[in-house]
PDB file of C-alpha atoms (C1' of nucleotides) in Angstrom:
ATOM      1  CA  MET A  81     -21.002  30.816  45.713  1.00  0.00           C
ATOM      2  CA  GLY A  82     -21.946  27.187  45.027  1.00  0.00           C
ATOM      3  CA  ALA A  83     -20.857  25.928  48.417  1.00  0.00           C
ATOM      4  CA  SER A  84     -23.580  25.079  50.763  1.00  0.00           C
ATOM      5  CA  LYS A  85     -23.258  26.517  54.229  1.00  0.00           C
ATOM      6  CA  SER A  86     -23.514  23.254  56.022  1.00  0.00           C
ATOM      7  CA  ASP A  87     -22.285  24.701  59.333  1.00  0.00           C
ATOM      8  CA  TYR A  88     -25.472  26.679  59.572  1.00  0.00           C
ATOM      9  CA  PHE A  89     -27.427  23.427  59.926  1.00  0.00           C
ATOM     10  CA  THR A  90     -27.529  20.606  62.473  1.00  0.00           C
ATOM     11  CA  ILE A  91     -25.469  17.456  62.063  1.00  0.00           C
ATOM     12  CA  GLU A  92     -28.715  15.479  61.548  1.00  0.00           C
ATOM     13  CA  GLN A  93     -29.834  17.787  58.800  1.00  0.00           C
ATOM     14  CA  ASN A  94     -26.553  17.547  57.046  1.00  0.00           C
ATOM     15  CA  GLU A  95     -26.394  13.762  57.386  1.00  0.00           C
ATOM     16  CA  ILE A  96     -29.802  13.197  55.899  1.00  0.00           C
ATOM     17  CA  ALA A  97     -29.074  15.735  53.099  1.00  0.00           C
ATOM     18  CA  ILE A  98     -25.870  13.765  52.266  1.00  0.00           C
ATOM     19  CA  LEU A  99     -27.846  10.576  52.002  1.00  0.00           C
ATOM     20  CA  MET A 100     -30.504  12.099  49.831  1.00  0.00           C
ATOM     21  CA  LYS A 101     -27.951  13.840  47.621  1.00  0.00           C
ATOM     22  CA  ALA A 102     -26.153  10.552  47.025  1.00  0.00           C
ATOM     23  CA  LEU A 103     -29.514   9.114  45.798  1.00  0.00           C
ATOM     24  CA  GLY A 104     -30.220  12.273  43.734  1.00  0.00           C
ATOM     25  CA  HIS A 105     -28.800  11.050  40.405  1.00  0.00           C
ATOM     26  CA  PRO A 106     -30.470   8.645  37.990  1.00  0.00           C
ATOM     27  CA  ALA A 107     -27.193   6.793  37.350  1.00  0.00           C
ATOM     28  CA  ARG A 108     -26.906   6.055  41.146  1.00  0.00           C
ATOM     29  CA  ILE A 109     -30.522   5.031  41.302  1.00  0.00           C
ATOM     30  CA  ALA A 110     -29.869   2.708  38.348  1.00  0.00           C
ATOM     31  CA  ILE A 111     -26.812   1.225  40.005  1.00  0.00           C
ATOM     32  CA  ILE A 112     -28.859   0.497  43.173  1.00  0.00           C
ATOM     33  CA  GLU A 113     -31.592  -1.042  41.209  1.00  0.00           C
ATOM     34  CA  HIS A 114     -29.120  -3.235  39.258  1.00  0.00           C
ATOM     35  CA  LEU A 115     -27.440  -4.309  42.475  1.00  0.00           C
ATOM     36  CA  LEU A 116     -30.863  -5.461  43.708  1.00  0.00           C
ATOM     37  CA  LYS A 117     -31.683  -7.210  40.474  1.00  0.00           C
ATOM     38  CA  ILE A 118     -28.556  -9.385  40.271  1.00  0.00           C
ATOM     39  CA  ASP A 119     -27.752 -12.019  42.739  1.00  0.00           C
ATOM     40  CA  SER A 120     -24.046 -11.535  42.775  1.00  0.00           C
ATOM     41  CA  CYS A 121     -22.779  -8.052  43.116  1.00  0.00           C
ATOM     42  CA  VAL A 122     -19.703  -7.403  41.079  1.00  0.00           C
ATOM     43  CA  CYS A 123     -19.011  -4.107  39.443  1.00  0.00           C
ATOM     44  CA  ASN A 124     -17.818  -4.810  35.884  1.00  0.00           C
ATOM     45  CA  ASP A 125     -21.314  -6.095  35.326  1.00  0.00           C
ATOM     46  CA  ILE A 126     -22.647  -2.627  35.987  1.00  0.00           C
ATOM     47  CA  VAL A 127     -20.443  -1.106  33.346  1.00  0.00           C
ATOM     48  CA  ASN A 128     -22.098  -3.341  30.755  1.00  0.00           C
ATOM     49  CA  GLU A 129     -25.572  -2.561  32.078  1.00  0.00           C
ATOM     50  CA  ILE A 130     -25.419   1.245  32.445  1.00  0.00           C
ATOM     51  CA  PRO A 131     -24.504   3.336  29.468  1.00  0.00           C
ATOM     52  CA  LEU A 132     -21.768   5.352  31.105  1.00  0.00           C
ATOM     53  CA  SER A 133     -18.054   4.986  30.970  1.00  0.00           C
ATOM     54  CA  GLN A 134     -16.143   2.861  33.489  1.00  0.00           C
ATOM     55  CA  PRO A 135     -14.526   5.873  35.250  1.00  0.00           C
ATOM     56  CA  THR A 136     -17.931   7.561  35.588  1.00  0.00           C
ATOM     57  CA  ILE A 137     -19.500   4.485  37.108  1.00  0.00           C
ATOM     58  CA  SER A 138     -16.524   4.059  39.412  1.00  0.00           C
ATOM     59  CA  GLN A 139     -16.996   7.656  40.536  1.00  0.00           C
ATOM     60  CA  HIS A 140     -20.746   7.074  41.234  1.00  0.00           C
ATOM     61  CA  LEU A 141     -19.941   3.910  43.146  1.00  0.00           C
ATOM     62  CA  LYS A 142     -17.449   5.830  45.235  1.00  0.00           C
ATOM     63  CA  GLU A 143     -20.068   8.465  46.099  1.00  0.00           C
ATOM     64  CA  LEU A 144     -22.582   5.820  47.085  1.00  0.00           C
ATOM     65  CA  LYS A 145     -19.898   4.179  49.228  1.00  0.00           C
ATOM     66  CA  ASN A 146     -18.921   7.447  50.850  1.00  0.00           C
ATOM     67  CA  ALA A 147     -22.515   8.018  51.804  1.00  0.00           C
ATOM     68  CA  LYS A 148     -22.701   4.490  53.148  1.00  0.00           C
ATOM     69  CA  ILE A 149     -25.545   3.582  50.797  1.00  0.00           C
ATOM     70  CA  ILE A 150     -23.604   0.589  49.455  1.00  0.00           C
ATOM     71  CA  LYS A 151     -20.834  -1.469  50.925  1.00  0.00           C
ATOM     72  CA  GLY A 152     -17.915  -2.772  48.950  1.00  0.00           C
ATOM     73  CA  SER A 153     -15.546  -5.575  49.720  1.00  0.00           C
ATOM     74  CA  ILE A 154     -12.685  -6.846  47.614  1.00  0.00           C
ATOM     75  CA  GLU A 155     -13.413 -10.209  46.151  1.00  0.00           C
ATOM     76  CA  GLY A 156     -10.158 -11.266  44.484  1.00  0.00           C
ATOM     77  CA  ASN A 157      -9.817  -9.476  41.195  1.00  0.00           C
ATOM     78  CA  SER A 158     -13.222  -7.716  41.353  1.00  0.00           C
ATOM     79  CA  ILE A 159     -15.214  -5.950  44.016  1.00  0.00           C
ATOM     80  CA  CYS A 160     -18.426  -7.055  45.659  1.00  0.00           C
ATOM     81  CA  TYR A 161     -20.652  -4.028  46.034  1.00  0.00           C
ATOM     82  CA  CYS A 162     -23.981  -4.373  47.744  1.00  0.00           C
ATOM     83  CA  ILE A 163     -26.837  -2.443  49.380  1.00  0.00           C
ATOM     84  CA  ASN A 164     -26.244  -1.154  52.933  1.00  0.00           C
ATOM     85  CA  ASP A 165     -29.581  -2.036  54.526  1.00  0.00           C
ATOM     86  CA  GLU A 166     -28.927  -0.017  57.684  1.00  0.00           C
ATOM     87  CA  THR A 167     -28.666   3.163  55.710  1.00  0.00           C
ATOM     88  CA  PHE A 168     -31.895   2.482  53.924  1.00  0.00           C
ATOM     89  CA  ASN A 169     -33.605   1.727  57.189  1.00  0.00           C
ATOM     90  CA  GLN A 170     -32.391   5.049  58.475  1.00  0.00           C
ATOM     91  CA  ILE A 171     -33.844   6.850  55.467  1.00  0.00           C
ATOM     92  CA  GLU A 172     -37.054   5.012  55.809  1.00  0.00           C
ATOM     93  CA  SER A 173     -37.454   5.968  59.384  1.00  0.00           C
ATOM     94  CA  TYR A 174     -36.688   9.590  58.621  1.00  0.00           C
ATOM     95  CA  ILE A 175     -39.314   9.689  55.838  1.00  0.00           C
ATOM     96  CA  LYS A 176     -41.805   7.857  58.071  1.00  0.00           C
ATOM     97  CA  GLN A 177     -41.306  10.452  60.839  1.00  0.00           C
ATOM     98  CA  ILE A 178     -42.009  13.303  58.347  1.00  0.00           C
ATOM     99  CA  ILE A 179     -45.218  11.596  57.215  1.00  0.00           C
ATOM    100  CA  LYS A 180     -46.274  10.942  60.833  1.00  0.00           C
ATOM    101  CA  THR A 181     -45.512  14.467  62.028  1.00  0.00           C
ATOM    102  CA  ASP A 182     -47.337  15.867  59.012  1.00  0.00           C
ATOM    103  CA  GLN A 183     -50.433  13.761  59.721  1.00  0.00           C
ATOM    104  CA  GLU A 184     -50.525  15.137  63.318  1.00  0.00           C
ATOM    105  CA  LYS A 185     -50.632  18.702  62.099  1.00  0.00           C
ATOM    106  CA  LYS A 186     -53.803  20.434  61.145  1.00  0.00           C
ATOM    107  CA  SER A 187     -53.329  20.991  57.486  1.00  0.00           C
ATOM    108  CA  CYS A 188     -53.812  24.503  56.220  1.00  0.00           C
ATOM    109  CA  CYS A 189     -53.509  24.041  52.510  1.00  0.00           C
TER     110      CYS A 189
ATOM    111  CA  MET B  88     -19.596  17.619  31.319  1.00  0.00           C
ATOM    112  CA  GLY B  89     -21.804  18.390  34.330  1.00  0.00           C
ATOM    113  CA  ALA B  90     -25.036  17.538  32.663  1.00  0.00           C
ATOM    114  CA  SER B  91     -26.439  14.212  33.746  1.00  0.00           C
ATOM    115  CA  LYS B  92     -27.463  11.956  30.872  1.00  0.00           C
ATOM    116  CA  SER B  93     -31.024  11.529  32.128  1.00  0.00           C
ATOM    117  CA  ASP B  94     -32.175  10.137  28.792  1.00  0.00           C
ATOM    118  CA  TYR B  95     -30.069   7.011  29.374  1.00  0.00           C
ATOM    119  CA  PHE B  96     -32.321   6.105  32.272  1.00  0.00           C
ATOM    120  CA  THR B  97     -35.917   5.248  32.795  1.00  0.00           C
ATOM    121  CA  ILE B  98     -38.568   7.825  33.596  1.00  0.00           C
ATOM    122  CA  GLU B  99     -39.022   6.165  37.020  1.00  0.00           C
ATOM    123  CA  GLN B 100     -35.292   6.428  37.793  1.00  0.00           C
ATOM    124  CA  ASN B 101     -35.196  10.036  36.830  1.00  0.00           C
ATOM    125  CA  GLU B 102     -38.311  10.872  38.854  1.00  0.00           C
ATOM    126  CA  ILE B 103     -37.037   9.324  42.013  1.00  0.00           C
ATOM    127  CA  ALA B 104     -33.579  10.948  41.493  1.00  0.00           C
ATOM    128  CA  ILE B 105     -35.290  14.344  41.107  1.00  0.00           C
ATOM    129  CA  LEU B 106     -37.109  13.827  44.444  1.00  0.00           C
ATOM    130  CA  MET B 107     -33.968  12.767  46.281  1.00  0.00           C
ATOM    131  CA  LYS B 108     -31.980  15.540  44.782  1.00  0.00           C
ATOM    132  CA  ALA B 109     -34.465  18.115  45.992  1.00  0.00           C
ATOM    133  CA  LEU B 110     -33.995  16.674  49.508  1.00  0.00           C
ATOM    134  CA  GLY B 111     -30.304  16.635  49.112  1.00  0.00           C
ATOM    135  CA  HIS B 112     -29.472  20.041  50.681  1.00  0.00           C
ATOM    136  CA  PRO B 113     -29.409  20.757  54.423  1.00  0.00           C
ATOM    137  CA  ALA B 114     -31.297  24.081  53.879  1.00  0.00           C
ATOM    138  CA  ARG B 115     -34.148  22.246  52.189  1.00  0.00           C
ATOM    139  CA  ILE B 116     -34.174  19.641  54.988  1.00  0.00           C
ATOM    140  CA  ALA B 117     -34.278  22.482  57.503  1.00  0.00           C
ATOM    141  CA  ILE B 118     -37.133  24.143  55.577  1.00  0.00           C
ATOM    142  CA  ILE B 119     -39.135  20.928  55.656  1.00  0.00           C
ATOM    143  CA  GLU B 120     -38.545  20.394  59.345  1.00  0.00           C
ATOM    144  CA  HIS B 121     -39.481  23.957  60.063  1.00  0.00           C
ATOM    145  CA  LEU B 122     -42.758  23.518  58.081  1.00  0.00           C
ATOM    146  CA  LEU B 123     -43.525  20.492  60.227  1.00  0.00           C
ATOM    147  CA  LYS B 124     -42.683  22.237  63.471  1.00  0.00           C
ATOM    148  CA  ILE B 125     -44.929  25.280  63.034  1.00  0.00           C
ATOM    149  CA  ASP B 126     -48.604  25.104  62.840  1.00  0.00           C
ATOM    150  CA  SER B 127     -49.084  27.736  60.218  1.00  0.00           C
ATOM    151  CA  CYS B 128     -47.009  27.625  57.160  1.00  0.00           C
ATOM    152  CA  VAL B 129     -46.031  31.110  55.972  1.00  0.00           C
ATOM    153  CA  CYS B 130     -42.743  31.779  54.362  1.00  0.00           C
ATOM    154  CA  ASN B 131     -41.283  34.927  55.913  1.00  0.00           C
ATOM    155  CA  ASP B 132     -41.140  32.969  59.101  1.00  0.00           C
ATOM    156  CA  ILE B 133     -38.624  30.621  57.482  1.00  0.00           C
ATOM    157  CA  VAL B 134     -36.438  33.619  56.579  1.00  0.00           C
ATOM    158  CA  ASN B 135     -36.057  34.416  60.273  1.00  0.00           C
ATOM    159  CA  GLU B 136     -35.440  30.814  61.255  1.00  0.00           C
ATOM    160  CA  ILE B 137     -32.881  29.804  58.671  1.00  0.00           C
ATOM    161  CA  PRO B 138     -29.667  31.768  58.338  1.00  0.00           C
ATOM    162  CA  LEU B 139     -29.794  32.341  54.590  1.00  0.00           C
ATOM    163  CA  SER B 140     -30.888  35.296  52.673  1.00  0.00           C
ATOM    164  CA  GLN B 141     -34.512  35.772  51.556  1.00  0.00           C
ATOM    165  CA  PRO B 142     -33.645  35.255  47.829  1.00  0.00           C
ATOM    166  CA  THR B 143     -31.784  32.017  48.652  1.00  0.00           C
ATOM    167  CA  ILE B 144     -34.650  30.656  50.685  1.00  0.00           C
ATOM    168  CA  SER B 145     -37.102  31.612  47.972  1.00  0.00           C
ATOM    169  CA  GLN B 146     -35.020  29.670  45.484  1.00  0.00           C
ATOM    170  CA  HIS B 147     -34.914  26.591  47.713  1.00  0.00           C
ATOM    171  CA  LEU B 148     -38.661  26.809  48.158  1.00  0.00           C
ATOM    172  CA  LYS B 149     -39.037  26.953  44.433  1.00  0.00           C
ATOM    173  CA  GLU B 150     -37.035  23.813  44.008  1.00  0.00           C
ATOM    174  CA  LEU B 151     -38.963  21.972  46.657  1.00  0.00           C
ATOM    175  CA  LYS B 152     -42.205  23.113  44.946  1.00  0.00           C
ATOM    176  CA  ASN B 153     -40.981  22.033  41.506  1.00  0.00           C
ATOM    177  CA  ALA B 154     -40.139  18.624  42.863  1.00  0.00           C
ATOM    178  CA  LYS B 155     -43.656  18.550  44.454  1.00  0.00           C
ATOM    179  CA  ILE B 156     -42.196  18.038  47.820  1.00  0.00           C
ATOM    180  CA  ILE B 157     -44.132  21.029  49.214  1.00  0.00           C
ATOM    181  CA  LYS B 158     -47.280  22.771  47.969  1.00  0.00           C
ATOM    182  CA  GLY B 159     -47.749  26.491  48.057  1.00  0.00           C
ATOM    183  CA  SER B 160     -50.872  28.522  47.888  1.00  0.00           C
ATOM    184  CA  ILE B 161     -51.191  32.295  47.970  1.00  0.00           C
ATOM    185  CA  GLU B 162     -52.701  33.444  51.246  1.00  0.00           C
ATOM    186  CA  GLY B 163     -53.259  37.217  50.879  1.00  0.00           C
ATOM    187  CA  ASN B 164     -49.968  38.990  51.265  1.00  0.00           C
ATOM    188  CA  SER B 165     -47.979  35.890  52.143  1.00  0.00           C
ATOM    189  CA  ILE B 166     -47.774  32.340  50.904  1.00  0.00           C
ATOM    190  CA  CYS B 167     -48.832  29.127  52.644  1.00  0.00           C
ATOM    191  CA  TYR B 168     -46.237  26.498  51.979  1.00  0.00           C
ATOM    192  CA  CYS B 169     -46.710  22.990  53.333  1.00  0.00           C
ATOM    193  CA  ILE B 170     -45.601  19.390  52.983  1.00  0.00           C
ATOM    194  CA  ASN B 171     -46.973  17.372  50.046  1.00  0.00           C
ATOM    195  CA  ASP B 172     -47.800  14.099  51.808  1.00  0.00           C
ATOM    196  CA  GLU B 173     -48.339  12.237  48.570  1.00  0.00           C
ATOM    197  CA  THR B 174     -44.763  12.756  47.480  1.00  0.00           C
ATOM    198  CA  PHE B 175     -43.473  11.510  50.854  1.00  0.00           C
ATOM    199  CA  ASN B 176     -45.628   8.515  50.650  1.00  0.00           C
ATOM    200  CA  GLN B 177     -44.198   7.857  47.194  1.00  0.00           C
ATOM    201  CA  ILE B 178     -40.605   8.159  48.526  1.00  0.00           C
ATOM    202  CA  GLU B 179     -41.450   5.882  51.494  1.00  0.00           C
ATOM    203  CA  SER B 180     -42.779   3.179  49.295  1.00  0.00           C
ATOM    204  CA  TYR B 181     -39.738   3.330  46.971  1.00  0.00           C
ATOM    205  CA  ILE B 182     -37.331   2.948  49.944  1.00  0.00           C
ATOM    206  CA  LYS B 183     -39.536   0.213  51.393  1.00  0.00           C
ATOM    207  CA  GLN B 184     -39.335  -1.657  48.130  1.00  0.00           C
ATOM    208  CA  ILE B 185     -35.532  -1.430  48.093  1.00  0.00           C
ATOM    209  CA  ILE B 186     -35.357  -2.773  51.660  1.00  0.00           C
ATOM    210  CA  LYS B 187     -37.775  -5.613  50.804  1.00  0.00           C
ATOM    211  CA  THR B 188     -36.069  -6.563  47.618  1.00  0.00           C
ATOM    212  CA  ASP B 189     -32.645  -6.479  49.467  1.00  0.00           C
ATOM    213  CA  GLN B 190     -34.003  -8.780  52.218  1.00  0.00           C
ATOM    214  CA  GLU B 191     -35.108 -11.345  49.653  1.00  0.00           C
ATOM    215  CA  LYS B 192     -31.605 -11.495  48.112  1.00  0.00           C
ATOM    216  CA  LYS B 193     -29.028 -13.793  49.519  1.00  0.00           C
ATOM    217  CA  SER B 194     -26.451 -11.376  50.858  1.00  0.00           C
ATOM    218  CA  CYS B 195     -22.948 -11.896  49.679  1.00  0.00           C
ATOM    219  CA  CYS B 196     -21.014  -9.195  51.649  1.00  0.00           C
TER     220      CYS B 196
ATOM    221  C1'  DA C   6     -52.085  57.269  47.200  1.00  0.00           C
ATOM    222  C1'  DA C   7     -47.944  56.543  49.825  1.00  0.00           C
ATOM    223  C1'  DT C   8     -45.596  53.312  52.557  1.00  0.00           C
ATOM    224  C1'  DA C   9     -44.621  48.946  54.246  1.00  0.00           C
ATOM    225  C1'  DT C  10     -44.542  43.988  53.883  1.00  0.00           C
ATOM    226  C1'  DT C  11     -43.942  39.687  51.608  1.00  0.00           C
ATOM    227  C1'  DT C  12     -42.236  36.939  48.018  1.00  0.00           C
ATOM    228  C1'  DA C  13     -40.121  36.320  43.363  1.00  0.00           C
ATOM    229  C1'  DT C  14     -36.774  37.206  39.759  1.00  0.00           C
ATOM    230  C1'  DC C  15     -32.428  38.813  37.599  1.00  0.00           C
ATOM    231  C1'  DG C  16     -27.602  38.990  37.376  1.00  0.00           C
ATOM    232  C1'  DT C  17     -23.517  37.349  38.756  1.00  0.00           C
ATOM    233  C1'  DA C  18     -19.594  35.180  41.323  1.00  0.00           C
ATOM    234  C1'  DA C  19     -17.957  31.075  43.596  1.00  0.00           C
ATOM    235  C1'  DT C  20     -18.000  26.393  43.898  1.00  0.00           C
ATOM    236  C1'  DA C  21     -19.609  21.562  42.900  1.00  0.00           C
ATOM    237  C1'  DT C  22     -20.959  17.913  39.896  1.00  0.00           C
ATOM    238  C1'  DT C  23     -20.880  15.146  35.863  1.00  0.00           C
ATOM    239  C1'  DG C  24     -18.502  12.701  32.442  1.00  0.00           C
ATOM    240  C1'  DC C  25     -14.669  10.867  30.021  1.00  0.00           C
ATOM    241  C1'  DA C  26      -9.923   9.817  28.001  1.00  0.00           C
ATOM    242  C1'  DA C  27      -5.760   8.519  29.634  1.00  0.00           C
ATOM    243  C1'  DT C  28      -3.408   6.279  32.942  1.00  0.00           C
ATOM    244  C1'  DA C  29      -2.432   3.858  37.243  1.00  0.00           C
ATOM    245  C1'  DT C  30      -3.055   0.008  40.357  1.00  0.00           C
ATOM    246  C1'  DA C  31      -3.855  -4.556  41.679  1.00  0.00           C
ATOM    247  C1'  DG C  32      -5.096  -9.114  41.351  1.00  0.00           C
ATOM    248  C1'  DT C  33      -5.418 -13.398  37.857  1.00  0.00           C
ATOM    249  C1'  DT C  34      -4.205 -16.309  34.535  1.00  0.00           C
ATOM    250  C1'  DT C  35      -1.197 -18.279  31.329  1.00  0.00           C
TER     251       DT C  35
ATOM    252  C1'  DA D  36       7.004 -12.635  34.431  1.00  0.00           C
ATOM    253  C1'  DA D  37       3.999 -11.257  30.673  1.00  0.00           C
ATOM    254  C1'  DA D  38      -0.571 -10.593  29.402  1.00  0.00           C
ATOM    255  C1'  DC D  39      -5.143  -9.953  30.810  1.00  0.00           C
ATOM    256  C1'  DT D  40      -9.003  -8.282  33.682  1.00  0.00           C
ATOM    257  C1'  DA D  41     -11.128  -5.280  36.983  1.00  0.00           C
ATOM    258  C1'  DT D  42     -11.336  -1.090  39.330  1.00  0.00           C
ATOM    259  C1'  DA D  43      -9.455   3.499  40.791  1.00  0.00           C
ATOM    260  C1'  DT D  44      -7.383   7.912  40.041  1.00  0.00           C
ATOM    261  C1'  DT D  45      -6.036  12.062  37.528  1.00  0.00           C
ATOM    262  C1'  DG D  46      -6.873  15.895  34.785  1.00  0.00           C
ATOM    263  C1'  DC D  47      -9.866  18.518  32.420  1.00  0.00           C
ATOM    264  C1'  DA D  48     -13.981  20.499  30.041  1.00  0.00           C
ATOM    265  C1'  DA D  49     -18.902  21.406  30.313  1.00  0.00           C
ATOM    266  C1'  DT D  50     -22.618  22.325  32.997  1.00  0.00           C
ATOM    267  C1'  DA D  51     -25.254  22.893  37.459  1.00  0.00           C
ATOM    268  C1'  DT D  52     -25.850  24.501  42.001  1.00  0.00           C
ATOM    269  C1'  DT D  53     -25.526  27.740  45.674  1.00  0.00           C
ATOM    270  C1'  DA D  54     -25.752  32.206  47.522  1.00  0.00           C
ATOM    271  C1'  DC D  55     -26.726  36.966  47.557  1.00  0.00           C
ATOM    272  C1'  DG D  56     -27.428  41.988  46.272  1.00  0.00           C
ATOM    273  C1'  DA D  57     -30.435  44.652  43.699  1.00  0.00           C
ATOM    274  C1'  DT D  58     -34.720  45.007  42.098  1.00  0.00           C
ATOM    275  C1'  DA D  59     -39.424  43.853  40.797  1.00  0.00           C
ATOM    276  C1'  DA D  60     -44.227  42.650  41.728  1.00  0.00           C
ATOM    277  C1'  DA D  61     -48.160  42.265  44.416  1.00  0.00           C
ATOM    278  C1'  DT D  62     -50.855  42.784  48.441  1.00  0.00           C
ATOM    279  C1'  DA D  63     -51.613  45.290  53.040  1.00  0.00           C
ATOM    280  C1'  DT D  64     -51.754  49.052  55.866  1.00  0.00           C
ATOM    281  C1'  DT D  65     -51.896  53.742  57.049  1.00  0.00           C
TER     282       DT D  65
END
DNA sequence: AATATTTATCGTAATATTGCAATATAGTTT
DNA sequence: AAACTATATTGCAATATTACGATAAATATT
């Protein structure tokens, strides 16, 4: 098939999976790390930094934006992309909850 | 193409992407949540809980194990799968670092 | 030993993702 | 307005993922 049966799972499970999936590519991780490194946050910059074509990077940026991992606002000719801190806080609290719940369990392996 | 050009990125970027990718499917999120919910951690249990076929679940478990998100040990007839807390700690510290670095930046959007 | 139970693997079909060249769009500058 | 710059979209080829039936392998039970 190839299509994941998302309707079998809860909204929350699908939402967290979408976030993780968006982070599940080295180019997108590299984009995020570059956004953090530079002080401004234009996009053409990224094209010179990451060895992928402009359309490919544009596509990755679109995916990150769809997942609300980054925010983009038009800044004249170029676009200002930057980290969406709310989404990362959401991811952090999800991961934290897993760790906490796991610690409360008696481990069996 | 379809193949991600992982050699263009750093080992660290690829490693975190592999972890995130493994978490990027609702079935795998559901598996993790189920592992946390139950006290024991056998696998056949999961087949009854998640509406996917046994081979599909086995495949998802394999991916989670490959990414070191869960650990599995043979327990007689069945297998004891459980959360790998080290990996989740690793993910947490990566996300935390992103949040911290982002807070230190002067935001522009 | 025969049967049942549990998990893994193989083969395969359907769909999704990745990547890029070509092209489009939209703002900027001259 | 023409030329330039920055980003997005389209179309397409290559590869990856998802899912499952059939089957295998390995232990447990009778």
